[in-house]
CSV table of C-alpha atoms in Angstrom, one decimal:
chain,number,residue,atom,x,y,z
A,1,MET,CA,44.5,-23.6,16.9
A,2,THR,CA,43.1,-20.1,16.4
A,3,SER,CA,41.3,-21.2,13.1
A,4,ILE,CA,40.0,-23.8,15.7
A,5,LYS,CA,38.7,-21.7,17.7
A,6,THR,CA,37.5,-19.3,14.8
A,7,LYS,CA,35.2,-22.1,13.1
A,8,SER,CA,34.0,-23.1,17.0
A,9,LEU,CA,32.9,-19.3,17.3
A,10,ASN,CA,31.1,-19.2,13.8
A,11,ILE,CA,29.4,-22.4,14.3
A,12,ILE,CA,27.5,-21.0,17.4
A,13,GLY,CA,27.6,-17.5,16.3
A,14,TYR,CA,25.4,-17.9,13.4
A,15,PRO,CA,22.6,-19.6,15.1
A,16,ILE,CA,22.8,-16.6,17.4
A,17,HIS,CA,23.2,-13.9,14.8
A,18,SER,CA,20.6,-15.9,12.7
A,19,LEU,CA,18.2,-16.2,16.0
A,20,GLU,CA,18.9,-12.4,16.5
A,21,ASN,CA,18.2,-11.2,13.6
A,22,ASN,CA,14.9,-13.2,13.0
A,23,LEU,CA,13.7,-11.9,16.8
A,24,MET,CA,14.5,-7.9,16.0
A,25,GLY,CA,12.6,-8.6,12.4
A,26,MET,CA,9.5,-10.3,14.6
A,27,PHE,CA,9.5,-6.6,17.0
A,28,LYS,CA,9.8,-5.0,13.9
A,29,HIS,CA,7.1,-6.5,12.5
A,30,ILE,CA,5.1,-6.4,15.8
A,31,GLY,CA,6.1,-2.3,16.0
A,32,GLN,CA,4.4,-1.9,12.8
A,33,VAL,CA,1.3,-3.8,13.1
A,34,LEU,CA,0.9,-1.8,16.5
A,35,ILE,CA,1.2,1.6,15.0
A,36,ILE,CA,-1.2,0.9,12.1
A,37,TYR,CA,-3.9,-0.6,14.4
A,38,TYR,CA,-3.2,3.0,16.3
A,39,TYR,CA,-3.6,4.9,13.5
A,40,THR,CA,-6.8,2.9,12.2
A,41,LEU,CA,-8.9,3.3,15.0
A,42,LYS,CA,-7.6,7.1,15.3
A,43,PHE,CA,-9.2,7.7,11.7
A,44,ILE,CA,-12.3,5.3,12.9
A,45,PHE,CA,-13.1,7.1,16.0
A,46,GLN,CA,-12.4,10.9,14.5
A,47,GLY,CA,-15.0,9.0,11.5
A,48,LYS,CA,-12.9,8.7,8.7
A,49,ILE,CA,-14.7,6.3,7.4
A,50,ASP,CA,-14.9,5.5,3.0
A,51,TYR,CA,-18.3,3.9,3.7
A,52,LYS,CA,-18.8,2.8,-0.5
A,53,GLU,CA,-15.6,1.3,0.0
A,54,THR,CA,-16.2,-0.3,3.5
A,55,PHE,CA,-19.2,-2.3,1.5
A,56,LYS,CA,-17.2,-3.2,-1.7
A,57,GLN,CA,-14.7,-5.0,0.5
A,58,SER,CA,-17.3,-6.2,2.9
A,59,TYR,CA,-18.6,-8.2,-0.2
A,60,MET,CA,-14.8,-9.0,-1.2
A,61,ILE,CA,-14.1,-10.3,2.3
A,62,GLY,CA,-17.3,-11.7,3.6
A,63,VAL,CA,-20.0,-12.4,0.9
A,64,LYS,CA,-17.1,-13.9,-1.4
A,65,SER,CA,-15.7,-16.4,1.5
A,66,PHE,CA,-18.7,-17.7,2.5
A,67,PHE,CA,-18.6,-21.1,-0.3
A,68,VAL,CA,-14.9,-21.9,0.6
A,69,VAL,CA,-16.3,-21.4,4.6
A,70,SER,CA,-19.5,-23.6,3.8
A,71,ILE,CA,-17.1,-26.3,2.2
A,72,THR,CA,-14.6,-26.0,5.2
A,73,ALA,CA,-17.0,-26.3,7.9
A,74,LEU,CA,-19.5,-28.4,6.5
A,75,PHE,CA,-16.6,-31.4,6.6
A,76,THR,CA,-15.2,-30.6,9.3
A,77,GLY,CA,-18.4,-31.0,11.3
A,78,PHE,CA,-18.7,-34.1,9.4
A,79,ALA,CA,-15.7,-35.6,11.0
A,80,MET,CA,-15.6,-34.0,14.2
A,81,SER,CA,-19.4,-35.3,15.1
A,82,LEU,CA,-18.3,-39.0,13.6
A,83,GLN,CA,-15.9,-39.0,16.0
A,84,ILE,CA,-17.3,-37.6,18.5
A,85,SER,CA,-20.6,-39.5,18.2
A,86,ARG,CA,-18.7,-43.1,17.9
A,87,GLU,CA,-17.1,-42.3,21.2
A,88,LEU,CA,-20.0,-40.8,23.2
A,89,VAL,CA,-22.3,-44.0,21.6
A,90,LEU,CA,-19.7,-46.1,23.9
A,91,PHE,CA,-20.4,-45.0,26.9
A,92,GLY,CA,-24.3,-44.9,26.3
A,93,ALA,CA,-23.8,-40.6,26.2
A,94,ASP,CA,-25.6,-40.6,22.6
A,95,THR,CA,-28.4,-37.9,24.3
A,96,ALA,CA,-24.9,-35.5,25.2
A,97,ILE,CA,-23.5,-35.8,21.1
A,98,GLY,CA,-25.7,-32.8,20.1
A,99,GLY,CA,-24.2,-31.1,23.0
A,100,VAL,CA,-20.2,-31.4,23.0
A,101,VAL,CA,-20.5,-31.0,19.0
A,102,SER,CA,-21.8,-27.6,19.0
A,103,LEU,CA,-19.7,-26.4,21.8
A,104,ALA,CA,-16.9,-27.2,20.3
A,105,LEU,CA,-18.6,-25.3,16.8
A,106,ILE,CA,-19.4,-22.5,19.1
A,107,ARG,CA,-16.2,-21.8,21.2
A,108,GLU,CA,-13.5,-23.3,18.9
A,109,ILE,CA,-14.3,-24.5,15.4
A,110,GLY,CA,-16.4,-21.8,14.5
A,111,PRO,CA,-14.4,-18.8,14.8
A,112,ILE,CA,-11.2,-20.8,13.8
A,113,THR,CA,-12.9,-22.4,10.3
A,114,ALA,CA,-13.7,-18.5,9.1
A,115,GLY,CA,-10.5,-17.1,10.4
A,116,VAL,CA,-8.1,-19.3,9.0
A,117,MET,CA,-10.1,-19.6,5.7
A,118,VAL,CA,-10.5,-15.9,5.4
A,119,ALA,CA,-6.0,-15.6,6.7
A,120,GLY,CA,-5.8,-17.3,3.5
A,121,ARG,CA,-8.1,-16.2,1.2
A,122,VAL,CA,-8.2,-12.8,2.2
A,123,GLY,CA,-5.1,-12.0,4.0
A,124,SER,CA,-3.3,-13.3,1.3
A,125,SER,CA,-4.9,-11.0,-1.3
A,126,ILE,CA,-5.0,-7.7,0.7
A,127,ALA,CA,-0.9,-8.3,1.0
A,128,ALA,CA,-0.3,-9.1,-2.3
A,129,GLU,CA,-2.3,-6.2,-3.4
A,130,LEU,CA,-0.9,-3.8,-1.3
A,131,THR,CA,2.3,-4.9,-2.0
A,132,THR,CA,1.6,-4.4,-5.8
A,133,MET,CA,0.6,-0.8,-4.9
A,134,MET,CA,3.6,-0.2,-2.9
A,135,ILE,CA,5.9,-1.5,-5.9
A,136,THR,CA,4.5,0.3,-8.3
A,137,GLU,CA,4.1,3.5,-6.9
A,138,GLN,CA,0.4,3.8,-6.1
A,139,ILE,CA,1.0,4.5,-2.5
A,140,ASP,CA,3.1,6.9,-3.1
A,141,ALA,CA,0.4,8.5,-5.4
A,142,LEU,CA,-1.6,8.5,-2.4
A,143,LYS,CA,1.0,10.6,-0.2
A,144,VAL,CA,1.6,13.2,-2.9
A,145,MET,CA,-2.2,13.9,-3.2
A,146,LYS,CA,-2.1,14.2,0.7
A,147,ILE,CA,-3.8,11.0,1.0
A,148,ASN,CA,-2.9,8.8,4.3
A,149,PRO,CA,-3.0,5.1,2.9
A,150,ILE,CA,-4.0,4.0,6.3
A,151,GLU,CA,-7.1,5.6,5.6
A,152,TYR,CA,-7.7,5.0,2.5
A,153,LEU,CA,-6.8,1.4,2.3
A,154,VAL,CA,-6.7,-0.3,5.7
A,155,VAL,CA,-9.6,1.5,7.4
A,156,PRO,CA,-12.1,0.0,5.0
A,157,ARG,CA,-10.7,-3.5,4.7
A,158,TYR,CA,-10.8,-2.9,8.5
A,159,MET,CA,-14.2,-2.0,8.9
A,160,ALA,CA,-15.6,-4.6,6.3
A,161,GLY,CA,-13.2,-7.3,8.4
A,162,ILE,CA,-14.9,-6.7,11.7
A,163,LEU,CA,-18.4,-6.6,9.9
A,164,MET,CA,-17.8,-10.0,8.1
A,165,MET,CA,-15.9,-12.3,9.9
A,166,PRO,CA,-19.0,-12.6,13.1
A,167,ILE,CA,-21.4,-12.6,10.3
A,168,LEU,CA,-18.9,-16.0,8.5
A,169,SER,CA,-17.9,-17.5,11.8
A,170,ILE,CA,-21.8,-17.4,13.1
A,171,TYR,CA,-22.2,-19.3,9.4
A,172,ALA,CA,-19.5,-22.0,9.7
A,173,MET,CA,-20.8,-22.1,12.9
A,174,ALA,CA,-24.3,-22.9,11.9
A,175,VAL,CA,-23.0,-25.1,8.9
A,176,GLY,CA,-20.8,-27.5,11.0
A,177,LEU,CA,-23.9,-27.6,12.8
A,178,ILE,CA,-26.2,-29.4,10.1
A,179,ALA,CA,-23.1,-31.8,9.3
A,180,GLY,CA,-23.0,-32.9,12.9
A,181,ILE,CA,-27.2,-33.4,13.3
A,182,ILE,CA,-26.7,-35.7,9.5
A,183,VAL,CA,-23.8,-37.6,10.5
A,184,ALA,CA,-24.9,-38.1,14.4
A,185,GLN,CA,-28.3,-39.8,12.9
A,186,VAL,CA,-26.4,-41.6,10.2
A,187,ALA,CA,-23.6,-42.7,12.9
A,188,ALA,CA,-25.5,-43.4,15.7
A,189,ASN,CA,-29.0,-43.1,15.1
A,190,VAL,CA,-29.6,-40.1,17.5
A,191,GLN,CA,-32.7,-38.2,15.9
A,192,PRO,CA,-32.0,-34.7,15.1
A,193,ALA,CA,-34.9,-33.2,17.9
A,194,THR,CA,-32.7,-35.2,21.0
A,195,PHE,CA,-29.5,-33.9,19.1
A,196,LEU,CA,-30.8,-29.9,19.1
A,197,ASP,CA,-32.3,-30.8,22.7
A,198,SER,CA,-28.5,-31.4,23.7
A,199,VAL,CA,-27.5,-28.4,21.9
A,200,GLN,CA,-29.9,-26.0,23.7
A,201,GLN,CA,-29.1,-27.4,27.2
A,202,THR,CA,-25.7,-26.9,26.7
A,203,ILE,CA,-24.7,-23.6,25.2
A,204,LEU,CA,-24.8,-20.8,27.2
A,205,ASP,CA,-25.1,-16.7,26.1
A,206,ARG,CA,-21.5,-16.1,26.9
A,207,ASP,CA,-19.9,-19.1,24.3
A,208,PHE,CA,-21.9,-17.0,22.1
A,209,GLU,CA,-19.9,-13.9,23.4
A,210,VAL,CA,-16.8,-15.6,23.1
A,211,HIS,CA,-17.6,-16.6,20.0
A,212,PHE,CA,-17.8,-12.8,19.0
A,213,LEU,CA,-15.1,-11.9,20.7
A,214,LYS,CA,-12.9,-14.6,19.0
A,215,SER,CA,-13.7,-13.4,15.8
A,216,PHE,CA,-13.6,-9.3,16.6
A,217,ILE,CA,-9.8,-10.2,16.8
A,218,ASN,CA,-9.4,-12.9,14.4
A,219,ALA,CA,-10.4,-10.1,11.9
A,220,THR,CA,-8.0,-8.1,13.3
A,221,ILE,CA,-5.1,-10.1,13.0
A,222,ILE,CA,-6.0,-11.1,9.8
A,223,ILE,CA,-6.3,-7.3,8.5
A,224,ILE,CA,-3.9,-5.8,10.2
A,225,PHE,CA,-1.2,-7.7,9.8
A,226,SER,CA,-1.7,-8.1,6.0
A,227,CYS,CA,-2.3,-5.0,5.4
A,228,ASN,CA,1.4,-4.0,7.4
A,229,ILE,CA,3.2,-6.9,5.4
A,230,GLY,CA,2.0,-5.2,2.3
A,231,LEU,CA,2.6,-1.7,3.1
A,232,HIS,CA,6.2,-2.5,4.4
A,233,THR,CA,7.2,-4.7,1.5
A,234,ARG,CA,9.4,-3.6,-1.4
A,235,GLY,CA,11.2,-4.9,-4.1
A,236,GLY,CA,9.8,-6.4,-7.1
A,237,ALA,CA,7.3,-9.4,-8.7
A,238,GLU,CA,8.7,-12.5,-6.3
A,239,ASP,CA,8.4,-9.9,-3.1
A,240,VAL,CA,4.5,-10.2,-4.0
A,241,GLY,CA,5.1,-14.0,-3.9
A,242,ILE,CA,7.1,-13.6,-0.3
A,243,ALA,CA,4.7,-11.1,1.6
A,244,THR,CA,1.9,-13.0,0.0
A,245,THR,CA,3.1,-16.1,2.1
A,246,ARG,CA,4.5,-14.0,5.3
A,247,ALA,CA,0.9,-12.1,5.7
A,248,VAL,CA,-1.1,-16.1,5.8
A,249,VAL,CA,1.6,-17.5,7.7
A,250,TRP,CA,1.7,-14.6,10.6
A,251,SER,CA,-2.3,-14.4,10.8
A,252,MET,CA,-2.6,-18.2,11.2
A,253,THR,CA,0.2,-18.3,13.5
A,254,GLY,CA,-1.6,-15.1,15.3
A,255,ILE,CA,-5.4,-16.4,14.9
A,256,PHE,CA,-3.9,-20.1,16.9
A,257,ILE,CA,-1.7,-18.3,19.8
A,258,ALA,CA,-4.8,-15.4,20.3
A,259,ASN,CA,-7.5,-18.4,20.4
A,260,TYR,CA,-5.8,-20.3,23.1
A,261,ILE,CA,-5.1,-17.2,25.3
A,262,VAL,CA,-9.2,-16.0,24.7
A,263,THR,CA,-9.9,-19.6,25.7
A,264,ALA,CA,-7.9,-19.5,28.6
A,265,LEU,CA,-9.0,-16.4,29.9
A,266,THR,CA,-12.6,-17.0,29.2
A,267,PHE,CA,-13.0,-20.7,30.4
A,268,ILE,CA,-14.9,-21.3,33.2
A,269,PRO,CA,-16.2,-24.3,33.9
A,270,ARG,CA,-19.7,-25.5,34.4
B,1,MET,CA,5.2,39.4,1.6
B,2,ASN,CA,8.6,38.2,2.6
B,3,GLU,CA,11.7,39.0,0.7
B,4,VAL,CA,12.2,35.3,-0.7
B,5,ASN,CA,8.0,35.8,-2.2
B,6,LYS,CA,9.4,39.0,-4.0
B,7,ASN,CA,11.4,37.5,-5.8
B,8,ASN,CA,8.7,35.0,-7.4
B,9,LEU,CA,10.2,31.8,-6.2
B,10,MET,CA,8.4,29.0,-5.3
B,11,LEU,CA,10.9,26.6,-4.3
B,12,GLU,CA,14.4,26.6,-2.5
B,13,VAL,CA,16.6,23.8,-1.7
B,14,LYS,CA,19.7,24.3,0.8
B,15,ASN,CA,22.4,22.0,1.3
B,16,LEU,CA,20.1,19.0,0.7
B,17,LYS,CA,21.6,15.3,1.5
B,18,LYS,CA,20.7,12.0,1.8
B,19,SER,CA,22.0,8.7,1.9
B,20,PHE,CA,21.6,4.7,2.1
B,21,GLY,CA,23.4,3.1,4.3
B,22,ASN,CA,27.1,3.6,3.4
B,23,ARG,CA,25.8,5.1,0.2
B,24,GLU,CA,25.7,8.8,-0.3
B,25,ILE,CA,23.2,9.9,-2.6
B,26,LEU,CA,23.3,13.6,-2.4
B,27,LYS,CA,25.8,15.4,-0.7
B,28,GLY,CA,24.3,18.9,-0.2
B,29,ILE,CA,22.5,19.9,-3.3
B,30,SER,CA,20.9,23.6,-3.5
B,31,PHE,CA,19.2,25.4,-6.0
B,32,SER,CA,16.0,27.3,-6.2
B,33,ILE,CA,13.1,27.7,-8.8
B,34,LYS,CA,10.8,30.6,-10.1
B,35,ALA,CA,7.2,30.5,-10.3
B,36,GLY,CA,6.5,29.3,-14.2
B,37,GLU,CA,10.0,28.1,-14.5
B,38,THR,CA,10.9,24.8,-15.8
B,39,VAL,CA,14.1,23.1,-14.8
B,40,GLY,CA,15.6,20.1,-16.0
B,41,ILE,CA,17.5,17.6,-13.7
B,42,ILE,CA,20.0,15.6,-15.6
B,43,GLY,CA,22.7,13.0,-15.2
B,44,PRO,CA,23.4,9.3,-15.4
B,45,SER,CA,21.6,6.5,-14.3
B,46,GLY,CA,22.1,6.5,-10.0
B,47,CYS,CA,23.0,10.2,-9.7
B,48,GLY,CA,20.0,10.9,-7.1
B,49,LYS,CA,17.7,12.4,-9.2
B,50,SER,CA,14.5,10.7,-8.6
B,51,THR,CA,15.8,10.8,-4.8
B,52,ILE,CA,15.6,14.2,-5.2
B,53,LEU,CA,11.9,14.1,-6.4
B,54,LYS,CA,11.6,12.1,-3.5
B,55,LEU,CA,13.0,14.7,-0.8
B,56,LEU,CA,10.7,17.4,-2.2
B,57,CYS,CA,7.5,15.3,-2.6
B,58,ASN,CA,8.1,14.0,1.3
B,59,LEU,CA,8.3,10.6,0.7
B,60,ILE,CA,11.5,10.1,1.6
B,61,GLU,CA,13.2,11.9,4.6
B,62,PRO,CA,16.4,14.0,4.4
B,63,ASP,CA,19.7,13.3,6.3
B,64,GLY,CA,20.3,17.1,6.6
B,65,GLY,CA,19.8,20.3,4.5
B,66,GLU,CA,16.3,22.1,3.7
B,67,ILE,CA,13.0,22.8,1.3
B,68,ILE,CA,11.5,25.7,1.4
B,69,LYS,CA,8.0,25.4,-0.6
B,70,TYR,CA,5.8,28.3,-0.9
B,71,SER,CA,2.9,26.6,-2.0
B,72,ASN,CA,0.9,23.4,-1.1
B,73,ASP,CA,-0.4,23.0,-4.4
B,74,ILE,CA,2.1,19.9,-5.3
B,75,SER,CA,1.8,17.1,-8.0
B,76,LEU,CA,4.3,14.3,-9.6
B,77,VAL,CA,4.0,12.7,-12.7
B,78,PHE,CA,5.6,9.5,-11.8
B,79,GLN,CA,7.6,7.5,-14.1
B,80,GLY,CA,5.5,4.6,-14.4
B,81,SER,CA,1.6,6.4,-13.6
B,82,ALA,CA,1.2,5.0,-11.2
B,83,LEU,CA,-3.1,5.0,-11.1
B,84,LEU,CA,-5.1,2.8,-8.8
B,85,ASN,CA,-5.7,0.1,-10.6
B,86,SER,CA,-9.0,-0.4,-8.7
B,87,LEU,CA,-10.6,2.7,-10.2
B,88,THR,CA,-11.4,4.0,-13.1
B,89,VAL,CA,-9.9,7.2,-14.6
B,90,LYS,CA,-12.3,9.5,-13.8
B,91,GLU,CA,-12.1,8.2,-10.2
B,92,ASN,CA,-8.2,8.5,-10.5
B,93,LEU,CA,-8.8,12.1,-11.2
B,94,SER,CA,-11.5,12.4,-8.1
B,95,LEU,CA,-9.0,11.1,-6.4
B,96,ALA,CA,-6.5,13.8,-6.4
B,97,LEU,CA,-9.6,16.4,-5.4
B,98,ARG,CA,-10.7,14.4,-2.2
B,99,ASN,CA,-9.1,17.0,0.1
B,100,LYS,CA,-10.5,19.9,-1.6
B,101,HIS,CA,-13.8,19.4,-0.9
B,102,LEU,CA,-15.4,20.3,-4.2
B,103,SER,CA,-19.6,19.6,-5.1
B,104,LYS,CA,-19.7,16.7,-7.2
B,105,ARG,CA,-20.7,19.3,-9.9
B,106,GLU,CA,-17.6,21.2,-9.8
B,107,GLU,CA,-15.4,18.5,-9.3
B,108,ALA,CA,-17.3,16.8,-12.5
B,109,GLU,CA,-16.6,19.8,-14.8
B,110,ILE,CA,-12.9,19.7,-13.3
B,111,ILE,CA,-12.5,16.5,-14.5
B,112,ALA,CA,-14.0,16.5,-17.5
B,113,GLU,CA,-11.5,19.3,-18.4
B,114,LYS,CA,-8.9,18.2,-17.7
B,115,LEU,CA,-9.4,15.0,-19.7
B,116,LYS,CA,-10.5,17.0,-22.6
B,117,LEU,CA,-7.1,18.8,-22.2
B,118,VAL,CA,-5.0,15.1,-22.5
B,119,GLY,CA,-7.4,14.2,-25.1
B,120,LEU,CA,-9.1,11.1,-22.6
B,121,SER,CA,-13.0,12.3,-22.8
B,122,ASN,CA,-13.5,9.2,-23.8
B,123,PHE,CA,-11.7,7.2,-21.6
B,124,ALA,CA,-13.0,9.2,-18.1
B,125,ASN,CA,-15.4,5.6,-17.1
B,126,SER,CA,-12.1,3.2,-18.3
B,127,TYR,CA,-9.8,1.1,-16.1
B,128,PRO,CA,-6.3,1.5,-16.1
B,129,ALA,CA,-5.3,-2.1,-17.8
B,130,GLN,CA,-7.9,-1.2,-20.4
B,131,LEU,CA,-5.9,2.0,-21.5
B,132,SER,CA,-2.6,2.1,-24.0
B,133,GLY,CA,0.6,3.3,-22.3
B,134,GLY,CA,0.6,6.6,-23.4
B,135,GLN,CA,-2.8,6.6,-22.1
B,136,GLN,CA,-1.8,5.7,-19.0
B,137,LYS,CA,1.0,7.9,-18.8
B,138,ARG,CA,-1.4,11.0,-20.2
B,139,THR,CA,-3.8,10.3,-17.7
B,140,SER,CA,-1.0,9.9,-14.9
B,141,PHE,CA,-0.6,13.7,-16.5
B,142,ALA,CA,-4.3,14.6,-15.9
B,143,ARG,CA,-4.3,13.4,-12.3
B,144,ALA,CA,-1.3,15.8,-11.8
B,145,ILE,CA,-2.6,18.9,-12.9
B,146,VAL,CA,-6.9,18.4,-11.8
B,147,ILE,CA,-5.6,20.6,-8.6
B,148,ASP,CA,-3.8,23.2,-10.9
B,149,PRO,CA,-0.9,22.5,-9.2
B,150,LYS,CA,1.8,25.8,-7.9
B,151,ILE,CA,5.0,23.1,-8.2
B,152,ILE,CA,5.3,20.3,-10.4
B,153,PHE,CA,7.6,17.5,-10.4
B,154,TYR,CA,7.9,15.1,-14.4
B,155,ASP,CA,9.9,11.9,-12.9
B,156,GLU,CA,11.4,10.7,-16.7
B,157,PRO,CA,8.3,11.5,-18.2
B,158,THR,CA,9.8,9.9,-21.4
B,159,THR,CA,11.7,7.4,-20.5
B,160,GLY,CA,10.6,4.4,-22.4
B,161,LEU,CA,8.1,6.3,-24.8
B,162,ASP,CA,8.4,6.1,-28.5
B,163,PRO,CA,9.9,9.3,-30.4
B,164,ILE,CA,6.3,10.3,-31.7
B,165,LEU,CA,4.8,9.5,-27.8
B,166,SER,CA,7.2,11.3,-26.4
B,167,THR,CA,7.0,14.4,-28.5
B,168,ILE,CA,3.6,14.5,-27.1
B,169,ILE,CA,4.5,14.0,-23.7
B,170,GLU,CA,7.1,16.8,-24.3
B,171,ASP,CA,4.2,19.0,-26.2
B,172,TYR,CA,2.1,18.8,-22.7
B,173,ILE,CA,4.5,19.5,-20.4
B,174,ILE,CA,5.2,22.6,-22.8
B,175,THR,CA,1.5,23.9,-22.8
B,176,LEU,CA,0.7,23.0,-18.9
B,177,SER,CA,4.2,25.1,-18.0
B,178,ASP,CA,2.2,27.9,-20.3
B,179,GLN,CA,-1.3,27.3,-18.7
B,180,LEU,CA,-0.1,26.7,-15.0
B,181,ARG,CA,2.4,28.9,-15.0
B,182,ALA,CA,3.6,26.2,-12.0
B,183,ALA,CA,7.1,26.2,-11.3
B,184,ALA,CA,8.6,22.5,-12.6
B,185,ILE,CA,10.9,20.3,-12.2
B,186,VAL,CA,11.4,17.5,-15.0
B,187,VAL,CA,14.0,14.6,-13.9
B,188,THR,CA,14.7,12.8,-17.2
B,189,HIS,CA,17.9,11.6,-19.5
B,190,GLN,CA,16.4,12.2,-22.4
B,191,LEU,CA,18.4,14.4,-24.7
B,192,SER,CA,14.9,16.0,-26.9
B,193,THR,CA,12.9,16.1,-23.3
B,194,TRP,CA,15.7,18.5,-21.8
B,195,THR,CA,16.0,20.7,-25.1
B,196,ARG,CA,12.8,21.2,-25.9
B,197,THR,CA,10.7,21.5,-22.5
B,198,THR,CA,13.0,23.0,-19.3
B,199,ASP,CA,14.3,26.5,-18.9
B,200,ARG,CA,17.2,25.6,-17.3
B,201,LEU,CA,19.7,22.8,-16.8
B,202,ILE,CA,21.3,21.1,-13.8
B,203,LEU,CA,23.1,18.4,-14.1
B,204,LEU,CA,24.2,15.8,-11.0
B,205,HIS,CA,27.1,13.6,-10.8
B,206,ALA,CA,28.3,12.1,-8.0
B,207,GLY,CA,25.6,13.4,-5.4
B,208,GLU,CA,27.2,16.7,-6.6
B,209,ILE,CA,25.6,19.5,-9.2
B,210,LYS,CA,28.5,19.7,-11.5
B,211,TRP,CA,27.0,21.9,-13.6
B,212,GLN,CA,24.0,24.3,-14.5
B,213,GLY,CA,22.9,26.6,-17.1
B,214,LYS,CA,20.4,27.4,-20.0
B,215,PRO,CA,20.0,23.9,-22.7
B,216,GLN,CA,21.6,25.6,-25.4
B,217,GLU,CA,24.4,26.6,-23.4
B,218,ALA,CA,24.9,22.5,-22.7
B,219,LEU,CA,24.8,22.1,-26.1
B,220,GLU,CA,27.9,24.3,-26.3
B,221,THR,CA,29.7,24.0,-22.9
B,222,ALA,CA,33.5,23.0,-22.9
B,223,ASP,CA,32.9,21.6,-19.2
B,224,PRO,CA,33.7,18.4,-19.1
B,225,TYR,CA,30.4,16.2,-17.0
B,226,MET,CA,28.3,18.4,-19.5
B,227,ARG,CA,29.8,17.8,-22.3
B,228,GLN,CA,30.3,14.1,-21.8
B,229,PHE,CA,26.5,14.0,-21.4
B,230,ALA,CA,25.6,16.3,-24.2
B,231,LEU,CA,27.5,13.7,-26.6
B,232,SER,CA,26.7,10.8,-25.0
B,233,SER,CA,30.1,10.0,-24.9
B,234,ARG,CA,32.2,7.4,-23.1
B,235,ASP,CA,35.0,9.1,-22.6
B,236,GLY,CA,34.9,12.0,-19.5
B,237,PRO,CA,35.2,12.2,-16.0
B,238,ILE,CA,31.8,10.0,-15.8
B,239,LEU,CA,32.2,6.7,-15.5
B,240,VAL,CA,29.6,4.4,-15.6
B,241,GLY,CA,29.0,0.8,-14.3
């Protein structure tokens, strides 16, 4: 009787214990993220910015991401325009194709595409680099030299992220739009001038504001989450891989959640 | 000048305690080091040698006790060099001088002098990955001494090196000790390193100091802990494994 009771308790207890551990881990991670972000902003407002390193990181984060963002945005634009064109043509609303495509691109697809690509390429790279630095005692070496790792490593990456992400997002939107124009002409026989006229009539200034707000938030999520994981991972080579995966998963999840929250808060019916 | 500085002390450790989880690593360690003195901390693996260095460098927090440092110019030579891979040799040294706010010319002169001292003048623009293990170790030395530290720590400086390179590294420790007149701690379990480089030895075991004395005395003492360690014997009070 006792053993059945113990077994039942174990069956119930294990998932509860596991859930408790996961929740505790999540809250700990969020707490660490907030601390790192606080110090990052503090150093920025104190003017402690290494401009040479920021420039170098801008190249790594921004310039080197252009190709992958181009490809992704191009095919996302193709697919989206194809779907929208076919549906709207059925309703005789082919002149609205440009507006619908551009609205989706500027409000959702542009920031998301650039964010996901940068999370995959840059977030993983930052987490791997910083974890390796932790494991090989390079971070300890900085501390012994009285150099704050957040000031030296996080601030330039964050500055580069918030500078380059809006550029990448707007670039992703532009590439997607070009793809949309091509497909709309081929699939629905909508002339580029008609397409662009529809874009002009649909897009408002506040759509750009939402676009840049999302880009800024995405950059913050990717850089701060990835740096935090890198600076708090210990162990060996295996842990570099685990940190990389965690950085990508946390960044992408954060991007999608934040994207929805911003959309919900900024949505105003036209 | 206070009483302690009259005694020429650079570092005092009083009743230092540290545990990791339920495992007590240091059970109340006390010692002091004078300027110009090199103290060797020896003991079997896992006895807390590197933990002491991490505590002294503020890399981890102690659970109890007190650490008094009479200078803020402190350097640590890491066991694995710990050079920043994205920076050149020159930039690694420059980073250590970052808080000194020197002019570019002054900084360049100091870096050139230290690189010459460790025989790496021709490698100033090389990246750590382009250097051999011995050259990386010497760069790590140069980075540690570039600020002319008053207190310097060496974490297993000769572990994993061939005998010739070990001798070269030991010679650097002796040279730097003479030139800098800094208080130094050498954490090691290499017999040649502690016999050649240190003025005084501390044997740690199970989180406690089991023996202290001069390196020459260590080889002749009847103390069972030191004797077992000096003779590299399996028989004795130190149980490994």
